[in-house]
mmCIF file of C-alpha atoms in Angstrom:
data_model
loop_
_atom_site.group_PDB
_atom_site.id
_atom_site.type_symbol
_atom_site.label_atom_id
_atom_site.label_comp_id
_atom_site.label_asym_id
_atom_site.label_seq_id
_atom_site.Cartn_x
_atom_site.Cartn_y
_atom_site.Cartn_z
ATOM 1 C CA SER A 1 -29.192 2.578 5.041
ATOM 2 C CA VAL A 2 -25.697 3.573 4.042
ATOM 3 C CA LYS A 3 -24.263 2.468 7.444
ATOM 4 C CA ALA A 4 -25.607 -0.995 7.049
ATOM 5 C CA LEU A 5 -24.448 -1.316 3.204
ATOM 6 C CA VAL A 6 -20.971 -0.026 4.178
ATOM 7 C CA CYS A 7 -20.791 -2.977 6.924
ATOM 8 C CA LEU A 8 -22.137 -5.488 4.535
ATOM 9 C CA VAL A 9 -19.516 -4.775 2.039
ATOM 10 C CA GLY A 10 -16.653 -4.629 4.864
ATOM 11 C CA LEU A 11 -18.065 -8.087 5.850
ATOM 12 C CA ALA A 12 -17.689 -9.242 2.277
ATOM 13 C CA TRP A 13 -14.327 -7.802 1.567
ATOM 14 C CA ALA A 14 -13.133 -9.314 4.925
ATOM 15 C CA ALA A 15 -14.655 -12.864 4.362
ATOM 16 C CA THR A 16 -12.857 -13.157 0.855
ATOM 17 C CA PRO A 17 -9.967 -15.718 1.276
ATOM 18 C CA PRO A 18 -6.722 -14.522 -0.159
ATOM 19 C CA PRO A 19 -5.517 -16.401 -3.473
ATOM 20 C CA PRO A 20 -3.625 -19.828 -2.823
ATOM 21 C CA LEU A 21 -0.525 -18.387 -4.878
ATOM 22 C CA SER A 22 0.314 -14.670 -5.474
ATOM 23 C CA PHE A 23 2.859 -12.264 -6.592
ATOM 24 C CA ALA A 24 3.960 -9.591 -4.155
ATOM 25 C CA PRO A 25 2.064 -5.883 -4.426
ATOM 26 C CA VAL A 26 5.126 -4.394 -6.023
ATOM 27 C CA PHE A 27 4.733 -6.679 -9.163
ATOM 28 C CA GLY A 28 2.206 -6.393 -11.915
ATOM 29 C CA ASP A 29 2.151 -6.400 -15.649
ATOM 30 C CA TYR A 30 4.704 -4.058 -17.226
ATOM 31 C CA VAL A 31 7.081 -4.382 -14.579
ATOM 32 C CA VAL A 32 10.767 -3.308 -14.936
ATOM 33 C CA LEU A 33 13.110 -5.814 -13.190
ATOM 34 C CA GLN A 34 16.884 -5.204 -12.742
ATOM 35 C CA GLN A 35 18.991 -6.388 -15.612
ATOM 36 C CA ALA A 36 22.495 -7.923 -15.535
ATOM 37 C CA PRO A 37 25.165 -7.963 -13.823
ATOM 38 C CA ALA A 38 22.475 -8.272 -10.788
ATOM 39 C CA GLN A 39 20.148 -11.014 -10.254
ATOM 40 C CA ALA A 40 16.300 -9.845 -10.226
ATOM 41 C CA ALA A 41 14.403 -10.976 -7.302
ATOM 42 C CA ILE A 42 10.799 -11.889 -7.876
ATOM 43 C CA PHE A 43 8.674 -13.037 -4.810
ATOM 44 C CA GLY A 44 5.222 -13.378 -3.225
ATOM 45 C CA ASP A 45 2.730 -15.527 -0.911
ATOM 46 C CA MET A 46 1.414 -18.909 -0.800
ATOM 47 C CA ASN A 47 -1.720 -19.214 1.241
ATOM 48 C CA ASP A 48 -2.546 -22.879 0.887
ATOM 49 C CA SER A 49 -0.454 -24.976 3.151
ATOM 50 C CA SER A 50 -0.777 -27.993 1.006
ATOM 51 C CA LEU A 51 1.542 -26.039 -1.483
ATOM 52 C CA THR A 52 5.148 -26.858 -0.765
ATOM 53 C CA SER A 53 7.111 -25.513 -4.107
ATOM 54 C CA VAL A 54 7.035 -22.970 -6.600
ATOM 55 C CA THR A 55 8.464 -23.042 -10.189
ATOM 56 C CA VAL A 56 9.100 -19.672 -11.792
ATOM 57 C CA LYS A 57 9.313 -19.645 -15.581
ATOM 58 C CA VAL A 58 10.776 -16.637 -17.865
ATOM 59 C CA GLU A 59 9.144 -17.069 -21.436
ATOM 60 C CA ASP A 60 9.430 -14.787 -24.611
ATOM 61 C CA VAL A 61 6.417 -13.412 -26.639
ATOM 62 C CA ASP A 62 6.596 -17.005 -28.427
ATOM 63 C CA GLY A 63 6.116 -18.886 -25.351
ATOM 64 C CA LYS A 64 9.658 -20.288 -25.394
ATOM 65 C CA VAL A 65 10.856 -21.124 -21.909
ATOM 66 C CA MET A 66 14.013 -18.832 -21.405
ATOM 67 C CA MET A 67 14.670 -20.000 -17.854
ATOM 68 C CA SER A 68 12.876 -22.245 -15.105
ATOM 69 C CA LYS A 69 13.772 -22.155 -11.689
ATOM 70 C CA GLU A 70 12.416 -23.489 -8.250
ATOM 71 C CA ALA A 71 11.786 -20.572 -5.743
ATOM 72 C CA SER A 72 12.544 -20.949 -2.084
ATOM 73 C CA VAL A 73 9.652 -21.406 0.075
ATOM 74 C CA HIS A 74 9.512 -20.270 3.813
ATOM 75 C CA GLY A 75 6.476 -19.641 6.053
ATOM 76 C CA GLY A 76 4.177 -19.010 3.349
ATOM 77 C CA HIS A 77 6.313 -16.825 1.305
ATOM 78 C CA TRP A 78 8.383 -17.891 -1.821
ATOM 79 C CA LYS A 79 11.440 -16.007 -3.639
ATOM 80 C CA ALA A 80 13.280 -16.681 -6.607
ATOM 81 C CA LEU A 81 16.525 -14.844 -7.589
ATOM 82 C CA LEU A 82 16.516 -14.897 -11.360
ATOM 83 C CA PRO A 83 19.842 -15.439 -13.544
ATOM 84 C CA PRO A 84 21.040 -12.032 -14.818
ATOM 85 C CA GLN A 85 19.257 -10.868 -17.676
ATOM 86 C CA LYS A 86 20.097 -8.707 -20.667
ATOM 87 C CA PRO A 87 18.217 -5.572 -21.097
ATOM 88 C CA GLY A 88 14.954 -5.849 -23.015
ATOM 89 C CA GLY A 89 11.809 -7.483 -22.833
ATOM 90 C CA ASP A 90 8.194 -8.063 -23.382
ATOM 91 C CA TRP A 91 8.567 -11.229 -21.438
ATOM 92 C CA SER A 92 6.284 -13.180 -19.292
ATOM 93 C CA ILE A 93 7.079 -14.617 -15.870
ATOM 94 C CA SER A 94 4.749 -17.257 -14.503
ATOM 95 C CA ALA A 95 4.802 -18.836 -10.917
ATOM 96 C CA THR A 96 3.453 -22.546 -10.573
ATOM 97 C CA ALA A 97 2.581 -24.075 -7.445
ATOM 98 C CA GLY A 98 0.449 -27.352 -7.799
ATOM 99 C CA LYS A 99 -2.672 -26.496 -9.904
ATOM 100 C CA ASN A 100 -2.315 -22.906 -9.260
ATOM 101 C CA SER A 101 -0.371 -20.560 -11.723
ATOM 102 C CA ILE A 102 -0.081 -16.792 -11.988
ATOM 103 C CA VAL A 103 1.836 -14.710 -14.704
ATOM 104 C CA LEU A 104 3.027 -11.429 -14.949
ATOM 105 C CA LYS A 105 2.949 -10.051 -18.615
ATOM 106 C CA HIS A 106 5.233 -7.699 -20.680
ATOM 107 C CA VAL A 107 8.077 -7.766 -18.301
ATOM 108 C CA THR A 108 11.304 -5.858 -19.070
ATOM 109 C CA PHE A 109 14.667 -6.288 -18.091
ATOM 110 C CA GLY A 110 16.561 -2.760 -17.357
ATOM 111 C CA ASP A 111 18.094 -0.442 -14.925
ATOM 112 C CA VAL A 112 15.894 0.003 -11.738
ATOM 113 C CA TRP A 113 16.521 3.134 -9.359
ATOM 114 C CA TYR A 114 14.958 3.372 -5.914
#
């Protein structure tokens, strides 16, 4: 029945463990982060208690590392303030903790209005 199918799908979704390392939901490919003179913040979650540090890297389209920074980690969350960046982009931003790595692609620095 439909009710049983909905129940099974709900149980499968609830049983799926969260990834060990993730960006906050506000970040995704093609994101625009605040340009200089402000520092852009990038943050997310760590769902593996064995992970104790996160390294954030900004790379250009050729894979050249433009900057690397250790994020602060508190209570299963991580955050890094990036140095002020000139406007422009098509950068990649990666976060790595242990063997876990996640990447945002096609990142641009510009003015962010909210």
